[in-house]
C-alpha positions as YAML, in Angstrom:
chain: A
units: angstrom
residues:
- id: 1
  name: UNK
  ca: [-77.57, 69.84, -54.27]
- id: 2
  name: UNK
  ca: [-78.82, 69.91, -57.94]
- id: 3
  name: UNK
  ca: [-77.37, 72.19, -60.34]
- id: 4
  name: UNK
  ca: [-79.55, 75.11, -61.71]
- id: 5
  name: UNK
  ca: [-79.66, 75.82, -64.69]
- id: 6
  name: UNK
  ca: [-80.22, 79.10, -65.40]
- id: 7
  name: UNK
  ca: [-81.82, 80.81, -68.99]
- id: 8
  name: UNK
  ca: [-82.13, 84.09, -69.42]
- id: 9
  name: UNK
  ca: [-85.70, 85.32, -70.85]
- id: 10
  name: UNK
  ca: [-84.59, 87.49, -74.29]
- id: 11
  name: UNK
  ca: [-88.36, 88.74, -74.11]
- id: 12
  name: UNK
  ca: [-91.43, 89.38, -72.10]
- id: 13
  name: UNK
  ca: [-92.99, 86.54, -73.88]
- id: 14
  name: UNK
  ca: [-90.08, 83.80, -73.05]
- id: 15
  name: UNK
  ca: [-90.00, 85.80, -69.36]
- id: 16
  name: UNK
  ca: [-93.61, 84.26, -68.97]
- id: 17
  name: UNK
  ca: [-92.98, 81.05, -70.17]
- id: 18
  name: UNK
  ca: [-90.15, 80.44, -68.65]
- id: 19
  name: UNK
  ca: [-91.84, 82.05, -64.78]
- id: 20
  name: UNK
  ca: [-94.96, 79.36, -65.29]
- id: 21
  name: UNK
  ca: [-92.31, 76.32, -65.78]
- id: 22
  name: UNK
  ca: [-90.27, 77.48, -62.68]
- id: 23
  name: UNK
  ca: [-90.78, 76.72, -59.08]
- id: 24
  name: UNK
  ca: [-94.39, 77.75, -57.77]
- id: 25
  name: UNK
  ca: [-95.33, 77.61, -54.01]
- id: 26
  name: UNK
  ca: [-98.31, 76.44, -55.34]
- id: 27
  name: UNK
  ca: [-97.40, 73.80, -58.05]
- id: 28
  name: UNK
  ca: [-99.66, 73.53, -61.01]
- id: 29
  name: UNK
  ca: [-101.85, 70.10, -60.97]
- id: 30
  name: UNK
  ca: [-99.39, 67.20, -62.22]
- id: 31
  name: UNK
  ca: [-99.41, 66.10, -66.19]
- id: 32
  name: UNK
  ca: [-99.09, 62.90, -67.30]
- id: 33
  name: UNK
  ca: [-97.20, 61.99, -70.29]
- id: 34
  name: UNK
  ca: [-98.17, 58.46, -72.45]
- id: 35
  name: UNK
  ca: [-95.62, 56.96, -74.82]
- id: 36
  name: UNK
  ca: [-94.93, 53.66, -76.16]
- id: 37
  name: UNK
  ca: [-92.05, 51.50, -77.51]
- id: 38
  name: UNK
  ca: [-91.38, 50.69, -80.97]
- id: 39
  name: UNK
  ca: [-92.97, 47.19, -79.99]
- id: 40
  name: UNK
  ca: [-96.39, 47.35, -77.79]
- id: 41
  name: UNK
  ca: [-98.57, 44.40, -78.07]
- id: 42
  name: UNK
  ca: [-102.44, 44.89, -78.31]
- id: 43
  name: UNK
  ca: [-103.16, 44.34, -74.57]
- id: 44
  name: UNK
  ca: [-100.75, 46.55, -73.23]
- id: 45
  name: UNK
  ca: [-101.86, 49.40, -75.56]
- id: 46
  name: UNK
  ca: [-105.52, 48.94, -74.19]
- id: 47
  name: UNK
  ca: [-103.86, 49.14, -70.68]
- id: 48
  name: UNK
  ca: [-102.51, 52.12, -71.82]
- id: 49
  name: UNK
  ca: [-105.47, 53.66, -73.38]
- id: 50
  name: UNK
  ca: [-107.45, 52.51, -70.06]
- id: 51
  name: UNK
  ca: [-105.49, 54.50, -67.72]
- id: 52
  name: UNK
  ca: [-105.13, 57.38, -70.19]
- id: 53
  name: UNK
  ca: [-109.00, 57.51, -70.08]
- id: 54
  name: UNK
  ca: [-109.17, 57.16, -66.09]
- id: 55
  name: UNK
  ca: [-106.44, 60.14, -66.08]
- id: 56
  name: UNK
  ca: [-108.46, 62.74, -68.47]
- id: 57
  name: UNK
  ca: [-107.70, 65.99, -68.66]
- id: 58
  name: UNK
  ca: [-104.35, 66.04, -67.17]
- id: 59
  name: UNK
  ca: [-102.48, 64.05, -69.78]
- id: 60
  name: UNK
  ca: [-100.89, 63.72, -72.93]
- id: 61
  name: UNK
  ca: [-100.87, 60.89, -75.20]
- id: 62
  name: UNK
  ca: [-98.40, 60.05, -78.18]
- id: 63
  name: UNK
  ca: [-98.90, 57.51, -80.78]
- id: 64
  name: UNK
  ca: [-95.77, 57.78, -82.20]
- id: 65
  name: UNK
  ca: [-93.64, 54.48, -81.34]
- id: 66
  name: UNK
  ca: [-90.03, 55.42, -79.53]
- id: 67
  name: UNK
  ca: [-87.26, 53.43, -79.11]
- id: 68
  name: UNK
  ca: [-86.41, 54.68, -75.89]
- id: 69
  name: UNK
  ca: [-85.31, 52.14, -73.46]
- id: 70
  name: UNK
  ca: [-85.67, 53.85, -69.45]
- id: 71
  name: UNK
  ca: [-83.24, 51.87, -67.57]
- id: 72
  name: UNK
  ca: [-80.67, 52.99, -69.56]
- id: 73
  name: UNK
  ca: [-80.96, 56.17, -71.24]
- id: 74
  name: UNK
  ca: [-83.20, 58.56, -69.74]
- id: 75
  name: UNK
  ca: [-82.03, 61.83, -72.03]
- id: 76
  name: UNK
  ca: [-84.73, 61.49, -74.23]
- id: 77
  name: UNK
  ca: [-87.34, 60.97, -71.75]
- id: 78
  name: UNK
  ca: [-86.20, 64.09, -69.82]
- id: 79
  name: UNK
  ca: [-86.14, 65.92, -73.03]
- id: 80
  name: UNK
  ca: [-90.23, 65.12, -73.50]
- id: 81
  name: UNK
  ca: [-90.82, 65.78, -69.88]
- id: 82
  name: UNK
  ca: [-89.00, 69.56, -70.52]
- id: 83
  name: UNK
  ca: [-91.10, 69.99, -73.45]
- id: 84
  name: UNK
  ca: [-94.53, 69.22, -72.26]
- id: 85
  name: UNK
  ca: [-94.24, 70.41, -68.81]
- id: 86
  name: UNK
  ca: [-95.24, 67.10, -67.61]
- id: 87
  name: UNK
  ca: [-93.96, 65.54, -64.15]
- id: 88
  name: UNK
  ca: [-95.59, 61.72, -64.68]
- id: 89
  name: UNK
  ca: [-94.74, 59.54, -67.24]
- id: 90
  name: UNK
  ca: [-96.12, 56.09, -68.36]
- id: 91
  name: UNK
  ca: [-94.02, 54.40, -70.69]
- id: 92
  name: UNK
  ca: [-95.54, 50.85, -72.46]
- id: 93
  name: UNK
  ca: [-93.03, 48.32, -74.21]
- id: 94
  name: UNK
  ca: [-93.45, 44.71, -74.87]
- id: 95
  name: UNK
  ca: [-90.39, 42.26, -75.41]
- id: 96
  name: UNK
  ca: [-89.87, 38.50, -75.01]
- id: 97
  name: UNK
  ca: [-87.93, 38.98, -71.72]
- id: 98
  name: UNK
  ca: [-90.83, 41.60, -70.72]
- id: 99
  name: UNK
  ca: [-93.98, 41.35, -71.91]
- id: 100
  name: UNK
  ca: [-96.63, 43.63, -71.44]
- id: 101
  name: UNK
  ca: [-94.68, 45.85, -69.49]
- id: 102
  name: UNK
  ca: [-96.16, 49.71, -68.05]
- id: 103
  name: UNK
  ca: [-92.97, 51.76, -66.72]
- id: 104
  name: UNK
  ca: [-93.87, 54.64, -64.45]
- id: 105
  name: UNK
  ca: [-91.79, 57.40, -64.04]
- id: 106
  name: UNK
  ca: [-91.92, 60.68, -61.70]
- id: 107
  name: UNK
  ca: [-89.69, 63.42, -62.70]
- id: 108
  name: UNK
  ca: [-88.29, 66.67, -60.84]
- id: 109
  name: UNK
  ca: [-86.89, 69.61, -62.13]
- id: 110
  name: UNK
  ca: [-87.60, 67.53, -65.55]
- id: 111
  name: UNK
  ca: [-84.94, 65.12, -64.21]
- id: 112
  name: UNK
  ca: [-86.25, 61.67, -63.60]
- id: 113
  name: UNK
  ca: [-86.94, 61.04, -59.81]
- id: 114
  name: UNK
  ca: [-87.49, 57.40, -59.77]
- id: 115
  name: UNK
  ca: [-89.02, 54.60, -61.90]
- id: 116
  name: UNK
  ca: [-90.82, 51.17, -61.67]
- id: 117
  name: UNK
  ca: [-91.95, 48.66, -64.33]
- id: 118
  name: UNK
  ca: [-95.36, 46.52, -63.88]
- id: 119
  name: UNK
  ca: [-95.64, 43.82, -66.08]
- id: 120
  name: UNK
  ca: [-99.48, 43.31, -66.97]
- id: 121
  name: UNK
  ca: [-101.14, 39.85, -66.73]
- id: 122
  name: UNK
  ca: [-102.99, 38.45, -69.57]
- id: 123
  name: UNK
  ca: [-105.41, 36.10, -68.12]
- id: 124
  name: UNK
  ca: [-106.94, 38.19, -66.10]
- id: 125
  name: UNK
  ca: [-107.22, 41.81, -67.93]
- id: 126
  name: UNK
  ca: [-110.34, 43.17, -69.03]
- id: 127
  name: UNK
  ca: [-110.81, 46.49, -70.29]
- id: 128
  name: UNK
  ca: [-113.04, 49.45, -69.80]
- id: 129
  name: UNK
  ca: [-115.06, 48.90, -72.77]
- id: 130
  name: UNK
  ca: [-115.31, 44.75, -71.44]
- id: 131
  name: UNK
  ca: [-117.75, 46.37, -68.41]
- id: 132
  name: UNK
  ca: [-120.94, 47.47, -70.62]
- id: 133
  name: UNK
  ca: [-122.46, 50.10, -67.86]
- id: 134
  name: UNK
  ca: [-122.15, 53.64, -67.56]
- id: 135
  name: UNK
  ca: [-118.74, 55.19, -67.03]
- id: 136
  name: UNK
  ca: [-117.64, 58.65, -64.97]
- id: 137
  name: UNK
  ca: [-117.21, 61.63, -66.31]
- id: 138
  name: UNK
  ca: [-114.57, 63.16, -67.16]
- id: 139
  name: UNK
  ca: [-112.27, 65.17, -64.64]
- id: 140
  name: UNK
  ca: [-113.79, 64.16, -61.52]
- id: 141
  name: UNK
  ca: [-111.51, 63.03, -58.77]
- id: 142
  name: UNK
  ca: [-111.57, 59.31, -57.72]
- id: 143
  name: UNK
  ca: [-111.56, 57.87, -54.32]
- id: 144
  name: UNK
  ca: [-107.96, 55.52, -53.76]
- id: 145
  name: UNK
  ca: [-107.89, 52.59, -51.28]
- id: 146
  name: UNK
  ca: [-105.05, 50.58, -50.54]
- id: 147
  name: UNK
  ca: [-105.36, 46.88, -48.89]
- id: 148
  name: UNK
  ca: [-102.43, 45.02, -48.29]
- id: 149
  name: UNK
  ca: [-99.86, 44.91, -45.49]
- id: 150
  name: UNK
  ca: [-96.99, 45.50, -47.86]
- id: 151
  name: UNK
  ca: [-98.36, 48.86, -49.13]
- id: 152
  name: UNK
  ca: [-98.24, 49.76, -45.12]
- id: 153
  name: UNK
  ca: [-94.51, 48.81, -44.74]
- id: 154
  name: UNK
  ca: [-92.17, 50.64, -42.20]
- id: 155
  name: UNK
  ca: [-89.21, 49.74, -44.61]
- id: 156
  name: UNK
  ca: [-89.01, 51.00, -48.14]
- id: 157
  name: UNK
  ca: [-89.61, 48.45, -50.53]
- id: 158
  name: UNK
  ca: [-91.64, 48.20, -54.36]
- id: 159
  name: UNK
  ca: [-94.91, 48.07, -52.90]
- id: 160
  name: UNK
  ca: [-94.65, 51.21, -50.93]
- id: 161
  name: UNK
  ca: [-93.30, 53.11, -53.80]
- id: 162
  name: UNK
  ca: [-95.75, 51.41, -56.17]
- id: 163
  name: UNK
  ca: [-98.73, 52.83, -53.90]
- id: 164
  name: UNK
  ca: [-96.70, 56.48, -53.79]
- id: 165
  name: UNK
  ca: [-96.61, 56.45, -57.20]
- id: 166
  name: UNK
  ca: [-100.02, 55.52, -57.86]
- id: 167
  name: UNK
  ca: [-101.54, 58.27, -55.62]
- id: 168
  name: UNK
  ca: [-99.08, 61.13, -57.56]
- id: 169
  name: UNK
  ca: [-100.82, 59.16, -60.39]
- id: 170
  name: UNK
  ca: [-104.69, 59.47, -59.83]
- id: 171
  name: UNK
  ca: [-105.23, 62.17, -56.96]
- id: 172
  name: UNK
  ca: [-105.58, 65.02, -59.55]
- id: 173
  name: UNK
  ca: [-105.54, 68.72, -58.64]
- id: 174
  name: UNK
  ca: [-105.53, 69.60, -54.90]
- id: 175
  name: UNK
  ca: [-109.14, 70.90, -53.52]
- id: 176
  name: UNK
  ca: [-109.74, 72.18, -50.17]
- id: 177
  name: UNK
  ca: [-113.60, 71.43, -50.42]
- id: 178
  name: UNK
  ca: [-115.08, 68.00, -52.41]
- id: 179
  name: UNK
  ca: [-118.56, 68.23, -53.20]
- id: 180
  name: UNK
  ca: [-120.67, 64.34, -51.96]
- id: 181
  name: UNK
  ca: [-121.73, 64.01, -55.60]
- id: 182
  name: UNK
  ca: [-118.85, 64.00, -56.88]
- id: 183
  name: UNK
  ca: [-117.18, 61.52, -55.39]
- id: 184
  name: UNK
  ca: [-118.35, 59.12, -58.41]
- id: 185
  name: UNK
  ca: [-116.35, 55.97, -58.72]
- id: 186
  name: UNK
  ca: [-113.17, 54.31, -56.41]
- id: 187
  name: UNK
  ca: [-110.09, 52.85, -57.46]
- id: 188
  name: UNK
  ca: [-108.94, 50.17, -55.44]
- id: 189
  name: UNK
  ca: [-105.33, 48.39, -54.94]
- id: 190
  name: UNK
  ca: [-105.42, 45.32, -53.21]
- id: 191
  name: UNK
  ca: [-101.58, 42.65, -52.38]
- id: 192
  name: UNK
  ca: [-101.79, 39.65, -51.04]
- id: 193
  name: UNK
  ca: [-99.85, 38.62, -48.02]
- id: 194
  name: UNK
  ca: [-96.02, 37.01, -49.12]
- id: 195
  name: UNK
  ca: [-96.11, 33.40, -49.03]
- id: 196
  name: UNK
  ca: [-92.75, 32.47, -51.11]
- id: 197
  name: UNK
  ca: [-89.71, 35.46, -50.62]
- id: 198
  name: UNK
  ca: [-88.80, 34.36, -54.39]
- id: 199
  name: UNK
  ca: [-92.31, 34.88, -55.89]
- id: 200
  name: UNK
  ca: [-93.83, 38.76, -55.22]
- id: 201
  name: UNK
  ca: [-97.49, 39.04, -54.80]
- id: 202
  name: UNK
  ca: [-99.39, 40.88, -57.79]
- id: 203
  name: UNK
  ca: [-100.98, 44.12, -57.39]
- id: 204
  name: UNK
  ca: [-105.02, 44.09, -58.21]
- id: 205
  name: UNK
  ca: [-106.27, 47.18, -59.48]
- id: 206
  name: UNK
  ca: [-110.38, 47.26, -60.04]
- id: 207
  name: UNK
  ca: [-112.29, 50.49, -60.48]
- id: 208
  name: UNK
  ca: [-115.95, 50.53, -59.51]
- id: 209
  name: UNK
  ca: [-118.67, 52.82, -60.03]
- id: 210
  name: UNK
  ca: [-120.26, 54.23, -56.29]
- id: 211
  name: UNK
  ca: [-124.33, 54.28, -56.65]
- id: 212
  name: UNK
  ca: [-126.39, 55.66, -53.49]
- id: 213
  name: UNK
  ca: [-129.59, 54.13, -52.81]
- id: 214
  name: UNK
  ca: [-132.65, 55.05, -50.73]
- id: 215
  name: UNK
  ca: [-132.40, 53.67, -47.69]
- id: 216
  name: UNK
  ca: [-135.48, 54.26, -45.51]
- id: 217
  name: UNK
  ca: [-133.53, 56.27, -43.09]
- id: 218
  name: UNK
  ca: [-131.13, 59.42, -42.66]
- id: 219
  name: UNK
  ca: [-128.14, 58.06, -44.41]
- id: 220
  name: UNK
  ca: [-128.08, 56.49, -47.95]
- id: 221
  name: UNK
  ca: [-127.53, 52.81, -48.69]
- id: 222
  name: UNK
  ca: [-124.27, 52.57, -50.93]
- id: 223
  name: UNK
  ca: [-123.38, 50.41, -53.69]
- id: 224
  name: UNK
  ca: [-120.53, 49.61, -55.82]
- id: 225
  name: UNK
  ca: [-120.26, 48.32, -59.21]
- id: 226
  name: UNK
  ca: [-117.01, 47.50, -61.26]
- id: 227
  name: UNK
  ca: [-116.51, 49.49, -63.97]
- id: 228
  name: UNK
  ca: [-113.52, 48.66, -65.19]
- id: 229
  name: UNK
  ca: [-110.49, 48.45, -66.58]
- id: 230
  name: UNK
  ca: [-109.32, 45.18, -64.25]
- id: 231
  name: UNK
  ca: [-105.24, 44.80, -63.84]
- id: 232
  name: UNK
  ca: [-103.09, 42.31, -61.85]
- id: 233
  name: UNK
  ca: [-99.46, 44.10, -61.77]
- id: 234
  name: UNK
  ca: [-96.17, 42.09, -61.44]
- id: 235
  name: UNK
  ca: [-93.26, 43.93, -59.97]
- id: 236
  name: UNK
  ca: [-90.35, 43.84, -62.15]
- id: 237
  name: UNK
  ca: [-87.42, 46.52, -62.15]
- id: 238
  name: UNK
  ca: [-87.47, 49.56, -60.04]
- id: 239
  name: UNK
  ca: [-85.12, 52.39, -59.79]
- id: 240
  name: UNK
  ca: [-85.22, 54.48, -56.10]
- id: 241
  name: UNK
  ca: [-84.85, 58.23, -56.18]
- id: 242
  name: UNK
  ca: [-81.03, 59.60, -55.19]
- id: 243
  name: UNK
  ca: [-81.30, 60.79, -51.70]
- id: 244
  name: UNK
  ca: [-80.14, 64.24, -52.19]
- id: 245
  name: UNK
  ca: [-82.52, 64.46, -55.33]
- id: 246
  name: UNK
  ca: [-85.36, 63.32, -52.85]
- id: 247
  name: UNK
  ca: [-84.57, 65.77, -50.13]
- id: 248
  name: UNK
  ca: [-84.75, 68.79, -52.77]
- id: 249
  name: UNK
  ca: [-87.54, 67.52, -54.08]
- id: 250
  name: UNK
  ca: [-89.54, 67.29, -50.66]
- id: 251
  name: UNK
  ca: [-88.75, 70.93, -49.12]
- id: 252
  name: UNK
  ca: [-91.30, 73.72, -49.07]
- id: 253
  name: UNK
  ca: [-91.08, 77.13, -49.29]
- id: 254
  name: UNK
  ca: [-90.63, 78.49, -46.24]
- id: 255
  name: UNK
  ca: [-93.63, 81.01, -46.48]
- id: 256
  name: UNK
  ca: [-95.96, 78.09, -46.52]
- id: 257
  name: UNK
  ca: [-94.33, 76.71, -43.62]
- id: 258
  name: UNK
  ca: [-97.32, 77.75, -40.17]
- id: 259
  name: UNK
  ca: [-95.61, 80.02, -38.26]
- id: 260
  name: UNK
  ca: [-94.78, 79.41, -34.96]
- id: 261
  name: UNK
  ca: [-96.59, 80.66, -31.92]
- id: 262
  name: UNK
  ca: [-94.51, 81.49, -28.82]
- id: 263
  name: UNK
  ca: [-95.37, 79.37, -25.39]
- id: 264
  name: UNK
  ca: [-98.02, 77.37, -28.64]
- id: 265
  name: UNK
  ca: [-97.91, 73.80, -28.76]
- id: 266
  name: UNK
  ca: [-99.83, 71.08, -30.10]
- id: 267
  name: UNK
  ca: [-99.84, 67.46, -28.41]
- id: 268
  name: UNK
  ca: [-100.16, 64.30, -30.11]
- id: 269
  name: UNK
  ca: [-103.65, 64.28, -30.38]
- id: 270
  name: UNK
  ca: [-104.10, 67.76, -32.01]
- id: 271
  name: UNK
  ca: [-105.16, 69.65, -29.23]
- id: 272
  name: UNK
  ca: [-103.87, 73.08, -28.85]
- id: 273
  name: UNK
  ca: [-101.90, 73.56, -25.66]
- id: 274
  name: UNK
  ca: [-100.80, 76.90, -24.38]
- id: 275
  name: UNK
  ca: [-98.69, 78.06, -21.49]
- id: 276
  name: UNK
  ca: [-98.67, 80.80, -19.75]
- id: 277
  name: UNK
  ca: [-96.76, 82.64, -17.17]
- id: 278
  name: UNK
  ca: [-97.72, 84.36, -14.18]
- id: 279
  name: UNK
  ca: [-95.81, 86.25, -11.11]
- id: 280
  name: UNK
  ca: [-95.85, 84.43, -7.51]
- id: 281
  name: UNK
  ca: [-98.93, 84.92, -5.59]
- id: 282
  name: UNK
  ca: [-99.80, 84.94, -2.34]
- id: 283
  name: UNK
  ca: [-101.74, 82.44, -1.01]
- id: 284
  name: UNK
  ca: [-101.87, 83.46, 2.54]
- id: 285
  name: UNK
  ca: [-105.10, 86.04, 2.01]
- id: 286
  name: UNK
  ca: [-106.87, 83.24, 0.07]
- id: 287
  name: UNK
  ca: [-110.64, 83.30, 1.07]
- id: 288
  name: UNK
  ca: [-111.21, 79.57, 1.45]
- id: 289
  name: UNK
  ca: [-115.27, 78.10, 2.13]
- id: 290
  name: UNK
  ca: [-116.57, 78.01, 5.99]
- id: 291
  name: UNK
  ca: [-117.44, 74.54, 6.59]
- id: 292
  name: UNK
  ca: [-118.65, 72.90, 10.04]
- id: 293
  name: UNK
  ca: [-116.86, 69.54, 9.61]
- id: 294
  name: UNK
  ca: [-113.18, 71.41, 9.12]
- id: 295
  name: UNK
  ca: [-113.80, 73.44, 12.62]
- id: 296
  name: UNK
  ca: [-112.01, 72.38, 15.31]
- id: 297
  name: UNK
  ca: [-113.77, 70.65, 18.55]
- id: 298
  name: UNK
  ca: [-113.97, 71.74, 21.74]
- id: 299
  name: UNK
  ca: [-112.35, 68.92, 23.34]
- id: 300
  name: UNK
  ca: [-109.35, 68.58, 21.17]
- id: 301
  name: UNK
  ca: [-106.19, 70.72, 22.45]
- id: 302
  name: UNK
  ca: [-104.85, 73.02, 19.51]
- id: 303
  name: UNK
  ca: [-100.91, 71.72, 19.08]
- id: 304
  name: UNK
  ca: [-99.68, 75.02, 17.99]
- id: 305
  name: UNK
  ca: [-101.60, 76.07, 21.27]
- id: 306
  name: UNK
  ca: [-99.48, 73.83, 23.33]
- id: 307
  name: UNK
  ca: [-96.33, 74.58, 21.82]
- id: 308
  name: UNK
  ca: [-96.57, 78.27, 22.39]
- id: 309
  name: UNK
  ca: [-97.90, 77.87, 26.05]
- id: 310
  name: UNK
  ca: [-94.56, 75.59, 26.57]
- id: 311
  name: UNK
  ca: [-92.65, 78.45, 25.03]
- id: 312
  name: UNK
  ca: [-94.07, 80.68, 27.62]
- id: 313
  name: UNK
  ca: [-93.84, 78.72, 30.78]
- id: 314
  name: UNK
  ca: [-89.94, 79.16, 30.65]
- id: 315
  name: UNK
  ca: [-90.11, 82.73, 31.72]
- id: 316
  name: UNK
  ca: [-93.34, 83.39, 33.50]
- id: 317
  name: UNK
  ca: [-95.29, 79.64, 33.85]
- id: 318
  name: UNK
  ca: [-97.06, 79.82, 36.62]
- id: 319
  name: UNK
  ca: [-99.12, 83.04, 35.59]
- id: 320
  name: UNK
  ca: [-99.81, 80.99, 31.30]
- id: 321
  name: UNK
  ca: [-100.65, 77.97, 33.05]
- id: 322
  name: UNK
  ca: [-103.44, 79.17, 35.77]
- id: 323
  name: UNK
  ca: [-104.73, 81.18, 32.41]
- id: 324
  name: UNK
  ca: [-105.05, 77.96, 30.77]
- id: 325
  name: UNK
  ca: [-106.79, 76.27, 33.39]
- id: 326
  name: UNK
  ca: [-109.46, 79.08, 34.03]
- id: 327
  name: UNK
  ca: [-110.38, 78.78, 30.32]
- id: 328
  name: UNK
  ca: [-110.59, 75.27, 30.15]
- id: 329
  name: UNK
  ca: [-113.13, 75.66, 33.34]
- id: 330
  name: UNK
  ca: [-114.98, 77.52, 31.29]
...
């Protein structure tokens, strides 16, 4: 278990502050924290400025250059997450050993929860302000697809926790209800299938614009147009969360937990099954339907008749039998 640490509140005021930055059973919508390295080359600080602009208004964004390196000392990093409130991080460095490189970073209980650099490709970047049409406004939610067997991986691997940390990322605030016209522009991450184990495949992210068109008919003809910005990802270093760290991180509360319903079940499928328990019954006054065809003939000899007139004919035979044979006559 993680330790707690605990502060006590010398006023109403830090009582507040300190109840809003504590554990919720409904957590506030996530904040996202942008800083850069001392060195950031020009493309990676419009990738930066790209996904800060996709991200709007759940995120902060510091120009101040930091010479914070996350793979080995995270104590600053914490130390910005504490005093922003903010649970997502994107870091931005450039070196000769990694250029171009994004770090994201998920924290919990301000305490980073895991990490995993992306190193941006050159060639094929183009920025938002590269796409000359109309962009989304600001604070709407995006739709998030994700193509690619290796995002769908039984197994833990990069590209599984590159696609968890992308939808922490871009989901934005939880809704129960999403109004059609909203739903404004997609984000899309696409891996190709692993040809060499050595060489990983890159990540391609593309944003497009979602236009609805008259159709003729009930439903609308849809469209999509790329808006921009356009990144192919290279997996470099990750770091997985501690497994004790993970498990705190994933309970709920238990009053949000659905109660359970006794003799209640669900199957599978999702239908609702219930059982329920009644006494013995008796089936022997059941009123069952008259039908000719289940009447017995005429002609055919009732077993159960014969086995009680052989019962008989032990004791008084003679007298059963000649009663038997007058009402066959008949």
């Amino acid at each position: 278990m993680l330790p707690i640490r605990e502060i006590k509140p010398k006023n109403a005021r830090t009582k507040r502050y300190l109840d809003d930055k504590g554990p919720q059973n409904v957590e506030n919508p996530r904040t996202t924290l942008f800083l850069r390295y001392s060195s950031a080359s020009e493309i990676i600080q419009l990738v930066l400025k790209d996904i800060h602009s996709l991200k709007r208004p759940l995120c902060i964004k510091f120009d101040k250059k930091n010479t914070i390196h996350p793979f080995e000392d995270v104590s600053s990093l914490e130390f910005f997450s504490d005093k922003n409130d903010a649970s997502l991080m994107v870091y931005a460095s450039h070196s000769k050993k990694r250029p171009h490189a994004l770090t994201f970073m998920r924290f919990f209980d301000f305490k980073v929860l895991d990490m995993m650099e992306l190193l941006v490709d050159v060639d094929s970047f183009r920025s938002l302000s590269q796409f000359k049409n109309a962009k989304t406004a600001v604070g709407l939610k995006p739709l998030l697809a994700f193509s690619g067997s290796a995002f769908e991986s039984p197994t833990a691997n990069a590209y599984t926790l590159a696609k968890s940390i992308f939808l922490d990322l871009f989901k934005g605030p939880d809704v129960s209800n999403v109004d059609v016209e909203g739903l404004q522009y997609m984000i899309h991450f696409s891996v190709d299938e692993e040809e060499n184990e050595s060489v990983k495949p890159m990540i391609h992210m593309r944003c497009y614009l979602i236009k609805t068109k008259k159709s003729g008919g009930t439903l609308p003809k849809v469209d999509v147009e790329e808006m921009g910005p356009r990144i192919d990802f290279r997996v470099g270093r990750i770091k997985e969360a501690d497994p004790e760290m993970w498990k705190e991180a994933m309970r709920r509360p238990k009053n949000l937990e659905p109660k359970t319903k006794k003799n209640v079940e669900t199957d599978p499928i999702g239908d609702k099954i219930g059982r329920i328990h009644m006494g013995k019954q008796d089936l022997g006054q059941l009123q069952t339907r008259k039908m000719k065809g289940l009447k017995r003939s005429r002609d055919v000899v009732d077993e159960n008749f014969d086995d009680a007139t052989e019962g008989a004919s032990e004791d008084g035979g003679v007298a059963v039998e000649s009663d038997k044979r007058a009402k066959l006559g008949e």
